[in-house]
PDB file of C-alpha atoms in Angstrom:
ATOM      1  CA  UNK A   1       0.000   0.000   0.000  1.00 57.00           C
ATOM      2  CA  UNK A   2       2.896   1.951   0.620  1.00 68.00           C
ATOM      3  CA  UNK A   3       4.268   1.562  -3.245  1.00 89.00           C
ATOM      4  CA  UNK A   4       4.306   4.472  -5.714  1.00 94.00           C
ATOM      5  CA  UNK A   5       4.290   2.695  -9.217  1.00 96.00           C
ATOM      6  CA  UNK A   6       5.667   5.320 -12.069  1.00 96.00           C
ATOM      7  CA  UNK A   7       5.769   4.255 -16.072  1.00 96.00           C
ATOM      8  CA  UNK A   8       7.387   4.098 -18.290  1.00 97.00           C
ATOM      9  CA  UNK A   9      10.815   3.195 -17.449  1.00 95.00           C
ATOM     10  CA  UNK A  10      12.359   4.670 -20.265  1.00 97.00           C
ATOM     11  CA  UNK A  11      10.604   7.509 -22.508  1.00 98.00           C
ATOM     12  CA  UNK A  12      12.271   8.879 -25.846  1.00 98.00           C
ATOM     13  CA  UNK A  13      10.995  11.984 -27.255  1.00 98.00           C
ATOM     14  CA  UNK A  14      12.024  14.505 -30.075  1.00 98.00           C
ATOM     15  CA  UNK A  15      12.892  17.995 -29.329  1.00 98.00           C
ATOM     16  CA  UNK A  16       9.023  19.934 -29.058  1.00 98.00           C
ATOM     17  CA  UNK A  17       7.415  17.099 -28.187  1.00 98.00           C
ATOM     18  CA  UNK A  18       5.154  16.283 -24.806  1.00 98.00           C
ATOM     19  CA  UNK A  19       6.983  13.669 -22.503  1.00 98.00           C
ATOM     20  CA  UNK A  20       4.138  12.354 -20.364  1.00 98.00           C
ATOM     21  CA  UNK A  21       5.262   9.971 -16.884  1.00 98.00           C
ATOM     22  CA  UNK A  22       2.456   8.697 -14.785  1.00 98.00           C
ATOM     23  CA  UNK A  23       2.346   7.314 -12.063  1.00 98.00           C
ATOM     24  CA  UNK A  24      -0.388   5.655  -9.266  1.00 98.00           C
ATOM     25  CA  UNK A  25      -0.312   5.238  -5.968  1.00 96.00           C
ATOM     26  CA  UNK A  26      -2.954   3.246  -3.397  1.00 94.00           C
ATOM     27  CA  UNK A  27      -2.730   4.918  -0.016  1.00 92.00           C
ATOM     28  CA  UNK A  28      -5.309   6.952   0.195  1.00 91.00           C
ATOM     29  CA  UNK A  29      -3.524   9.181   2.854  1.00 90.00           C
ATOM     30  CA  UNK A  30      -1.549  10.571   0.518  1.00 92.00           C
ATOM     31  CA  UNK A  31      -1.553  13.771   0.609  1.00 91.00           C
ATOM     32  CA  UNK A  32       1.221  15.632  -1.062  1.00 92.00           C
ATOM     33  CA  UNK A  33       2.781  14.873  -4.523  1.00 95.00           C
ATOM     34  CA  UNK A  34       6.172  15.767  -5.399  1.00 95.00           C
ATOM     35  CA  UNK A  35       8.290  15.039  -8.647  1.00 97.00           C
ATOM     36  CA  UNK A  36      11.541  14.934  -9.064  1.00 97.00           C
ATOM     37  CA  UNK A  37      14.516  15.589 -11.897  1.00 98.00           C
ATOM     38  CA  UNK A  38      17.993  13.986 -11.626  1.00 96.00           C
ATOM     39  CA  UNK A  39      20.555  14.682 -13.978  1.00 96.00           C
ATOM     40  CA  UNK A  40      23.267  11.835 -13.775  1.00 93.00           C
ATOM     41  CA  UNK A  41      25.428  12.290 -10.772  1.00 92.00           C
ATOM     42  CA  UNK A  42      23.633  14.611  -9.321  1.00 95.00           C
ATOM     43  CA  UNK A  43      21.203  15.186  -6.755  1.00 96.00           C
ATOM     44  CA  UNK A  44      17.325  14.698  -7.433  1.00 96.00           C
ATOM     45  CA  UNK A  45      16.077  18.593  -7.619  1.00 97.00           C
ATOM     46  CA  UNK A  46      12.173  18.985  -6.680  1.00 95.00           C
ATOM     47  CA  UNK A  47      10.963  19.821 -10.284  1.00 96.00           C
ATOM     48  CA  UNK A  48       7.316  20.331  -8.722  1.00 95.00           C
ATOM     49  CA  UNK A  49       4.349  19.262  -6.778  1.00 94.00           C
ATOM     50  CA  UNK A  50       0.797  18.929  -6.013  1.00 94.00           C
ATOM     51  CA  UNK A  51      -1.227  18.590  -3.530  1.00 91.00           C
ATOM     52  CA  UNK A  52      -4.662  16.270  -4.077  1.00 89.00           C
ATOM     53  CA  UNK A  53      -7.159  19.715  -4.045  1.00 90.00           C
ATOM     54  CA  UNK A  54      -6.037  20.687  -7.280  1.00 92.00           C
ATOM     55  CA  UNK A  55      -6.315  18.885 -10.449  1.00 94.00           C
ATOM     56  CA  UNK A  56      -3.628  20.756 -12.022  1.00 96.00           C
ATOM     57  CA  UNK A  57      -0.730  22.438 -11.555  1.00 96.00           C
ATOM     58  CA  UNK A  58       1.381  24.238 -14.046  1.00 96.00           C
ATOM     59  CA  UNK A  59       5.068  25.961 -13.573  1.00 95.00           C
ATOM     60  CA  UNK A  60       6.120  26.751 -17.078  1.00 96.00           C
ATOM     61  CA  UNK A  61       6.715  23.843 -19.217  1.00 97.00           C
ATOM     62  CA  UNK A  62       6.213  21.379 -16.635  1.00 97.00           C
ATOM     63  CA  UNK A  63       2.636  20.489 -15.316  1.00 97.00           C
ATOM     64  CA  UNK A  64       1.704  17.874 -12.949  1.00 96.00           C
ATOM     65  CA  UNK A  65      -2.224  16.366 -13.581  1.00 96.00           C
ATOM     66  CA  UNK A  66      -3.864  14.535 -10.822  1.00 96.00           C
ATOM     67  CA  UNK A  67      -6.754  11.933 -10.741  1.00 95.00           C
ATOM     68  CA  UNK A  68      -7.656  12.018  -7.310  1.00 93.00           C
ATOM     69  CA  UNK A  69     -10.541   9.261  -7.826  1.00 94.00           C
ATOM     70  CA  UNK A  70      -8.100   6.892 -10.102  1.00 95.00           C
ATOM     71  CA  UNK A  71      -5.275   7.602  -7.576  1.00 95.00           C
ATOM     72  CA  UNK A  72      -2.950   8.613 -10.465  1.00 97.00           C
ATOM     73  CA  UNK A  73      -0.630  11.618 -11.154  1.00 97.00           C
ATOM     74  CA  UNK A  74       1.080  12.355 -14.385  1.00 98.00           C
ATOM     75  CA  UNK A  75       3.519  14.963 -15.335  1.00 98.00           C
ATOM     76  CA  UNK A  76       3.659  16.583 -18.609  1.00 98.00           C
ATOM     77  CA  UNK A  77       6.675  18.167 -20.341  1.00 98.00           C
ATOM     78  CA  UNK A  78       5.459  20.470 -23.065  1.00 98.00           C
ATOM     79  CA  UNK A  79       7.779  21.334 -25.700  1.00 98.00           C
ATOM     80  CA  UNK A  80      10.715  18.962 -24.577  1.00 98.00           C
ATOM     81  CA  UNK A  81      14.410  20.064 -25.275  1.00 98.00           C
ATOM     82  CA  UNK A  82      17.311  17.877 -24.555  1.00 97.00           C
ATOM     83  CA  UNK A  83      18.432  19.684 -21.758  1.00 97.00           C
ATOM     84  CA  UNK A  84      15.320  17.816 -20.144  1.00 98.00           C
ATOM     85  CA  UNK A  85      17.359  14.620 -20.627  1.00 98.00           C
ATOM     86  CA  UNK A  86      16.987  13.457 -16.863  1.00 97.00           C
ATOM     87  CA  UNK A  87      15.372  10.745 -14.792  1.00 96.00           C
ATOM     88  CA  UNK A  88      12.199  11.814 -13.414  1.00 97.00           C
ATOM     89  CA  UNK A  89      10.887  10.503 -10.393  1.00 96.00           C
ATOM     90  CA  UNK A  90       7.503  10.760  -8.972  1.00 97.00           C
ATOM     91  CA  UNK A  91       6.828  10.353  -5.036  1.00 95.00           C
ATOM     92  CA  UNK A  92       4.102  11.088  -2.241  1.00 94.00           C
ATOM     93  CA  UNK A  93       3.775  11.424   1.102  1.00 90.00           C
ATOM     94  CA  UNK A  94       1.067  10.709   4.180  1.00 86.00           C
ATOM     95  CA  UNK A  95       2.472  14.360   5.022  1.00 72.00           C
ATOM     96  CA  UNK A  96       1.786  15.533   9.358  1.00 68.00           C
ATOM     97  CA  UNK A  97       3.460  12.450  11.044  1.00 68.00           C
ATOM     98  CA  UNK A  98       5.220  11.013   8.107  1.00 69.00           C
ATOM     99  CA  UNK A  99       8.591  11.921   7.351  1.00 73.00           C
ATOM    100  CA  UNK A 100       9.286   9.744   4.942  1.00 82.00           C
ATOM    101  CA  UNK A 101       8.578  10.512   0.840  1.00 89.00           C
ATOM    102  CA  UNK A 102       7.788   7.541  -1.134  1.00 91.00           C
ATOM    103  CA  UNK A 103       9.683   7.200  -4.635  1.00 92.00           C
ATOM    104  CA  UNK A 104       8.346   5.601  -7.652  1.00 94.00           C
ATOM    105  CA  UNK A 105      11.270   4.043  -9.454  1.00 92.00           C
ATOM    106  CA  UNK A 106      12.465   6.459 -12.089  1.00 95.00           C
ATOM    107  CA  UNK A 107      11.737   7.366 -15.849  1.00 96.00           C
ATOM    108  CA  UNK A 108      15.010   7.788 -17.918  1.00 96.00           C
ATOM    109  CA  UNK A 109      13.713  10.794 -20.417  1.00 98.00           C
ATOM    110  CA  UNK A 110      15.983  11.267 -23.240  1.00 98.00           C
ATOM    111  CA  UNK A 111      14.447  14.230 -25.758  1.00 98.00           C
ATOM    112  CA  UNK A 112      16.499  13.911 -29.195  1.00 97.00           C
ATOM    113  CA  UNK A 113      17.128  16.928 -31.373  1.00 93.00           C
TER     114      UNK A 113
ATOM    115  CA  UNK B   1      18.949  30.622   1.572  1.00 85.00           C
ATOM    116  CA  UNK B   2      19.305  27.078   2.386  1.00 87.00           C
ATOM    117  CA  UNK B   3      22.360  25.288   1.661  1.00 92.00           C
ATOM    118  CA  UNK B   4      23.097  21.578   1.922  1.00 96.00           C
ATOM    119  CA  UNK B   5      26.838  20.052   1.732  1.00 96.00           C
ATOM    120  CA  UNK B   6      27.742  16.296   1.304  1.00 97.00           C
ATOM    121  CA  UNK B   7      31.089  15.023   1.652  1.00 96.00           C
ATOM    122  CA  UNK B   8      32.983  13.450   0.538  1.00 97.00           C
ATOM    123  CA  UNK B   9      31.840  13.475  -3.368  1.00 96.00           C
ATOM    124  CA  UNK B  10      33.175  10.598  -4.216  1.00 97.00           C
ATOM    125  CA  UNK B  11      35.252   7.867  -2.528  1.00 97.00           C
ATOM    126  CA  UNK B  12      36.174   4.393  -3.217  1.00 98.00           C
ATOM    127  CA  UNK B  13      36.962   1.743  -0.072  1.00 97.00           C
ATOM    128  CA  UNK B  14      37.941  -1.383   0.255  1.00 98.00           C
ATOM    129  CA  UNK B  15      35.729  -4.418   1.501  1.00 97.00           C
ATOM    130  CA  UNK B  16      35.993  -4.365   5.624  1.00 97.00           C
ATOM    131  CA  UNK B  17      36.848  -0.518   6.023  1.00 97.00           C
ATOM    132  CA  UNK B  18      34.954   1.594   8.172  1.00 97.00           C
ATOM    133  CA  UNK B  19      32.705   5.093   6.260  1.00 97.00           C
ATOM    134  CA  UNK B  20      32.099   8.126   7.230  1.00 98.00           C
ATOM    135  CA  UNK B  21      30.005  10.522   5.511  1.00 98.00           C
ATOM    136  CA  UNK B  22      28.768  14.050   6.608  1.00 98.00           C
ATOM    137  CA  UNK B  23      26.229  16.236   5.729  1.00 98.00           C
ATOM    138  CA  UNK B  24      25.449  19.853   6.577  1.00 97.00           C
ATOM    139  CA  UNK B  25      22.725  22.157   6.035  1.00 97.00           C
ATOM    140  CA  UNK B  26      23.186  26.152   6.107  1.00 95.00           C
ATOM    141  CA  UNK B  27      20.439  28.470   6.641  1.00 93.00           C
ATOM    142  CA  UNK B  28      18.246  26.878   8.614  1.00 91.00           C
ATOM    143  CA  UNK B  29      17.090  25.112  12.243  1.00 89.00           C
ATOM    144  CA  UNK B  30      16.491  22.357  13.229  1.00 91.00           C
ATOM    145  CA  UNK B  31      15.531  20.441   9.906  1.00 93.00           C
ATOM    146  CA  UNK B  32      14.715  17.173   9.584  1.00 93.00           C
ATOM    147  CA  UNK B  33      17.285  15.469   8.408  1.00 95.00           C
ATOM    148  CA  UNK B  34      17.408  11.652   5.939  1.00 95.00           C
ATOM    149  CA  UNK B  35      19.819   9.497   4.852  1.00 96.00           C
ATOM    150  CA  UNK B  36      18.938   8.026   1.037  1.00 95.00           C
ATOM    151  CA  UNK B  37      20.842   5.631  -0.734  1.00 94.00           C
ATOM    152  CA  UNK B  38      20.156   5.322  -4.728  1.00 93.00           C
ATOM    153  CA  UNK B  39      21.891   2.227  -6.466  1.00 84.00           C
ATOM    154  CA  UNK B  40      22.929   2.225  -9.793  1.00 75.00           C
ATOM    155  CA  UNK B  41      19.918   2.958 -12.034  1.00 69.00           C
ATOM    156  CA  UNK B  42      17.395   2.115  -9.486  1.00 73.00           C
ATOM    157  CA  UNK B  43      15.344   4.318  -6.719  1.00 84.00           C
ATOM    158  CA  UNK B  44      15.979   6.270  -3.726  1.00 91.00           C
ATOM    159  CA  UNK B  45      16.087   4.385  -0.583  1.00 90.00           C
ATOM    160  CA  UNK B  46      15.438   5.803   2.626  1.00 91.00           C
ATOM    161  CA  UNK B  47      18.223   4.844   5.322  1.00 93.00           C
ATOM    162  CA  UNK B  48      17.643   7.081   8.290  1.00 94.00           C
ATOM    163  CA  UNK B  49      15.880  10.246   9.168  1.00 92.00           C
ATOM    164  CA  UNK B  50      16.404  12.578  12.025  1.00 93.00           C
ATOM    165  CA  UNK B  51      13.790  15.247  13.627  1.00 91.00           C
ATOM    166  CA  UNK B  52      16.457  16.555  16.373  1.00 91.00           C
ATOM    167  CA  UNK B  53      20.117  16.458  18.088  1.00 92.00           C
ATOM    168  CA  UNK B  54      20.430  12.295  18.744  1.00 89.00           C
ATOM    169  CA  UNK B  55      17.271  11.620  17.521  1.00 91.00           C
ATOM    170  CA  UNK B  56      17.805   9.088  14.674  1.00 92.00           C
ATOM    171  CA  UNK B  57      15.127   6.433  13.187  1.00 90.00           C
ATOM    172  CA  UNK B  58      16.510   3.886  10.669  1.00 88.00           C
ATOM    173  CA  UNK B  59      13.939   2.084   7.782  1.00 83.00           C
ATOM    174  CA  UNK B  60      16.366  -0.426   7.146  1.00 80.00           C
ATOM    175  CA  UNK B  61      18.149  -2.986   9.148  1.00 64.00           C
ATOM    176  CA  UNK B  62      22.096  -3.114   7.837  1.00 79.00           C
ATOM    177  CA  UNK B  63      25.673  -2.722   8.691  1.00 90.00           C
ATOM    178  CA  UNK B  64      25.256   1.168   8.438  1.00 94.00           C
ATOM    179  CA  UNK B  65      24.141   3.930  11.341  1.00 95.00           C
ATOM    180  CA  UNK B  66      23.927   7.432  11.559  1.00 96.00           C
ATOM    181  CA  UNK B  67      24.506  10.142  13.856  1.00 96.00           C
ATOM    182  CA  UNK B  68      23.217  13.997  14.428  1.00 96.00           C
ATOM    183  CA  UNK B  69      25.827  15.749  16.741  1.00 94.00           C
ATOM    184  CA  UNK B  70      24.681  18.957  15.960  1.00 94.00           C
ATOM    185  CA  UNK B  71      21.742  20.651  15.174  1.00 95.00           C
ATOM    186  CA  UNK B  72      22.826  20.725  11.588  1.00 95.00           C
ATOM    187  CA  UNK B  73      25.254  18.138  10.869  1.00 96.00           C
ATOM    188  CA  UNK B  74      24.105  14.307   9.526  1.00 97.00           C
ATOM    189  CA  UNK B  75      26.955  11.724   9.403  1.00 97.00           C
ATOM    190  CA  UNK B  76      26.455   8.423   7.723  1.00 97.00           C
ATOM    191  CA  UNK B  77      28.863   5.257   9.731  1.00 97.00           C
ATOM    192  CA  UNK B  78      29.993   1.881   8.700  1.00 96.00           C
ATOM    193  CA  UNK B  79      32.228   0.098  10.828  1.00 96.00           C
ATOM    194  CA  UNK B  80      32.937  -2.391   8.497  1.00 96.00           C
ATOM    195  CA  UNK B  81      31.986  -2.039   4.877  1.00 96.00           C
ATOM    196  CA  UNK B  82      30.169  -4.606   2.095  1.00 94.00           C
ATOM    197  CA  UNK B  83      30.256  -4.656  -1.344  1.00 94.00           C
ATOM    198  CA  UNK B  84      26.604  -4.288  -1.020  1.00 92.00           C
ATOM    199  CA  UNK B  85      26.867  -1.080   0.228  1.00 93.00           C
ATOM    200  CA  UNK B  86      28.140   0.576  -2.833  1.00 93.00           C
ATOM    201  CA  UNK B  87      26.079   3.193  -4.422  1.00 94.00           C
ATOM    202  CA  UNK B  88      25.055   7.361  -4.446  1.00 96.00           C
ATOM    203  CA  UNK B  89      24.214   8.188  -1.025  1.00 97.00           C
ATOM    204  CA  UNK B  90      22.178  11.233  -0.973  1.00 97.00           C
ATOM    205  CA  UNK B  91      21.351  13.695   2.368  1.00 98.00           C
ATOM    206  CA  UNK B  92      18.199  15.476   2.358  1.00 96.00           C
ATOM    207  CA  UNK B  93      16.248  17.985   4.378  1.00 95.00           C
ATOM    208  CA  UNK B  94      13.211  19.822   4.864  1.00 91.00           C
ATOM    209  CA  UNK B  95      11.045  21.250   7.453  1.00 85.00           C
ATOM    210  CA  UNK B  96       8.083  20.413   8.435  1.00 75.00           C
ATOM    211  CA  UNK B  97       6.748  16.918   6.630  1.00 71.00           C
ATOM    212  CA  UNK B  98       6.655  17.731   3.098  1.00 82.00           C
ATOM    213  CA  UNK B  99       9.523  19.045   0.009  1.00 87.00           C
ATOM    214  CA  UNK B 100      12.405  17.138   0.527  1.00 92.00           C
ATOM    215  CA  UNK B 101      15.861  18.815  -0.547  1.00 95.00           C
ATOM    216  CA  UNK B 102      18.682  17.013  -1.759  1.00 97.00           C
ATOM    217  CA  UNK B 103      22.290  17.281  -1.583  1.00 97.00           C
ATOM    218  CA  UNK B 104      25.000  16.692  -4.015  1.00 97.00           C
ATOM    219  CA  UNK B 105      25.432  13.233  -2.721  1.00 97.00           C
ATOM    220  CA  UNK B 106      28.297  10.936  -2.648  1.00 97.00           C
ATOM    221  CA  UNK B 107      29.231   8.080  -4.976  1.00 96.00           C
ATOM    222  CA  UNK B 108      30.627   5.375  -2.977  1.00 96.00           C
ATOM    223  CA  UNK B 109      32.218   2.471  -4.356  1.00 96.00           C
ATOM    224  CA  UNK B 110      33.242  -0.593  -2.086  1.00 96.00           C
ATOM    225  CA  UNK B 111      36.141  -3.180  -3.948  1.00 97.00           C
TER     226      UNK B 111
END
């Protein structure tokens, strides 16, 4: 119940194009949605995040859509460069009392000119 | 602002030697405080968090332990190391229960 299952693994996508990750999650005390960009070697850097009031949230390029009834969260890269070339990772939280973020498993993006 | 420092960056032991790594976070008090560990191509992994000075909880049962001696300071321990243990360790902090902040991390490689 704890898991946070993100798709697809791997995601190619020409330069302009959307990149769309989803991911779905079952505990329903989830309450704050965070995603995630790593570039290799790096440290994950919180991209952006949503919390389950909102269907939508949108910070530039980069907008997160939830499905509060499905249990599913997506984020959408609109016109994709390849500086986006990262892993993306989704993860959620029970948030007061719960200190610990729960990580889907990663999408390698790579956006090709 | 809010600063966070991990080191070392990278460091490569031998099978059996003890680890130390340290994390510090500027510009803030008393954060919470994690331990992560990432292996190669795979997800984040909690290790230990920390809400206060000697207050440590651990997820996962393993050769490694932390410490908080200061309010601000995070320090990762193995007394003797496995080849299991290689991998990115990553430091994070926040305050309050929700965004998580990362540091550099350090790429640790046991031979």
């Amino acid at each position: 119940q704890q898991q946070v299952k993100q798709s697809p693994q791997s995601l190619i996508v020409q330069k302009g194009g959307i990149s769309i990750i989803n991911c779905a999650y079952e505990n329903t005390a989830f309450d704050y949605f965070p995603w995630y960009q790593q570039f290799p070697g790096k440290g994950p850097a919180l991209l952006i995040a949503i919390r389950p009031d909102v269907s939508e949230k949108k910070e530039g390029r980069f907008t997160i859509s939830f499905n509060k009834s499905a249990k599913q969260f997506s984020l959408h890269i609109m016109d994709s460069q390849p500086g986006d070339s990262a892993t993306y990772f989704c993860a959620a939280t029970a948030g007061a009392g719960s200190y610990q973020l729960t990580f889907g498993k990663g999408t390698k993006l790579s956006v090709i000119p | 602002s809010q600063t966070i420092h991990q080191w070392p960056a990278t460091l490569v032991q031998p099978v059996g030697s003890p680890l130390s790594l340290e994390c510090t976070v500027e510009g803030t008090s008393n954060p919470n405080l994690y331990w992560y560990r990432q292996a190669a191509g795979r997800g984040l992994q909690l290790l230990f968090y920390s809400v206060g000075i000697g207050q440590i909880s651990s997820e996962v049962p393993q050769n490694l332990s932390a410490s908080r001696p200061q309010d601000r300071q995070f320090i990762l321990s193995s007394k003797k190391l496995l080849l299991s243990d290689s991998g990115f360790y990553l430091c994070a902090w926040n305050e309050g229960f929700y965004e998580q902040y990362f540091g550099p991390g350090t790429r640790l490689t046991v031979t």
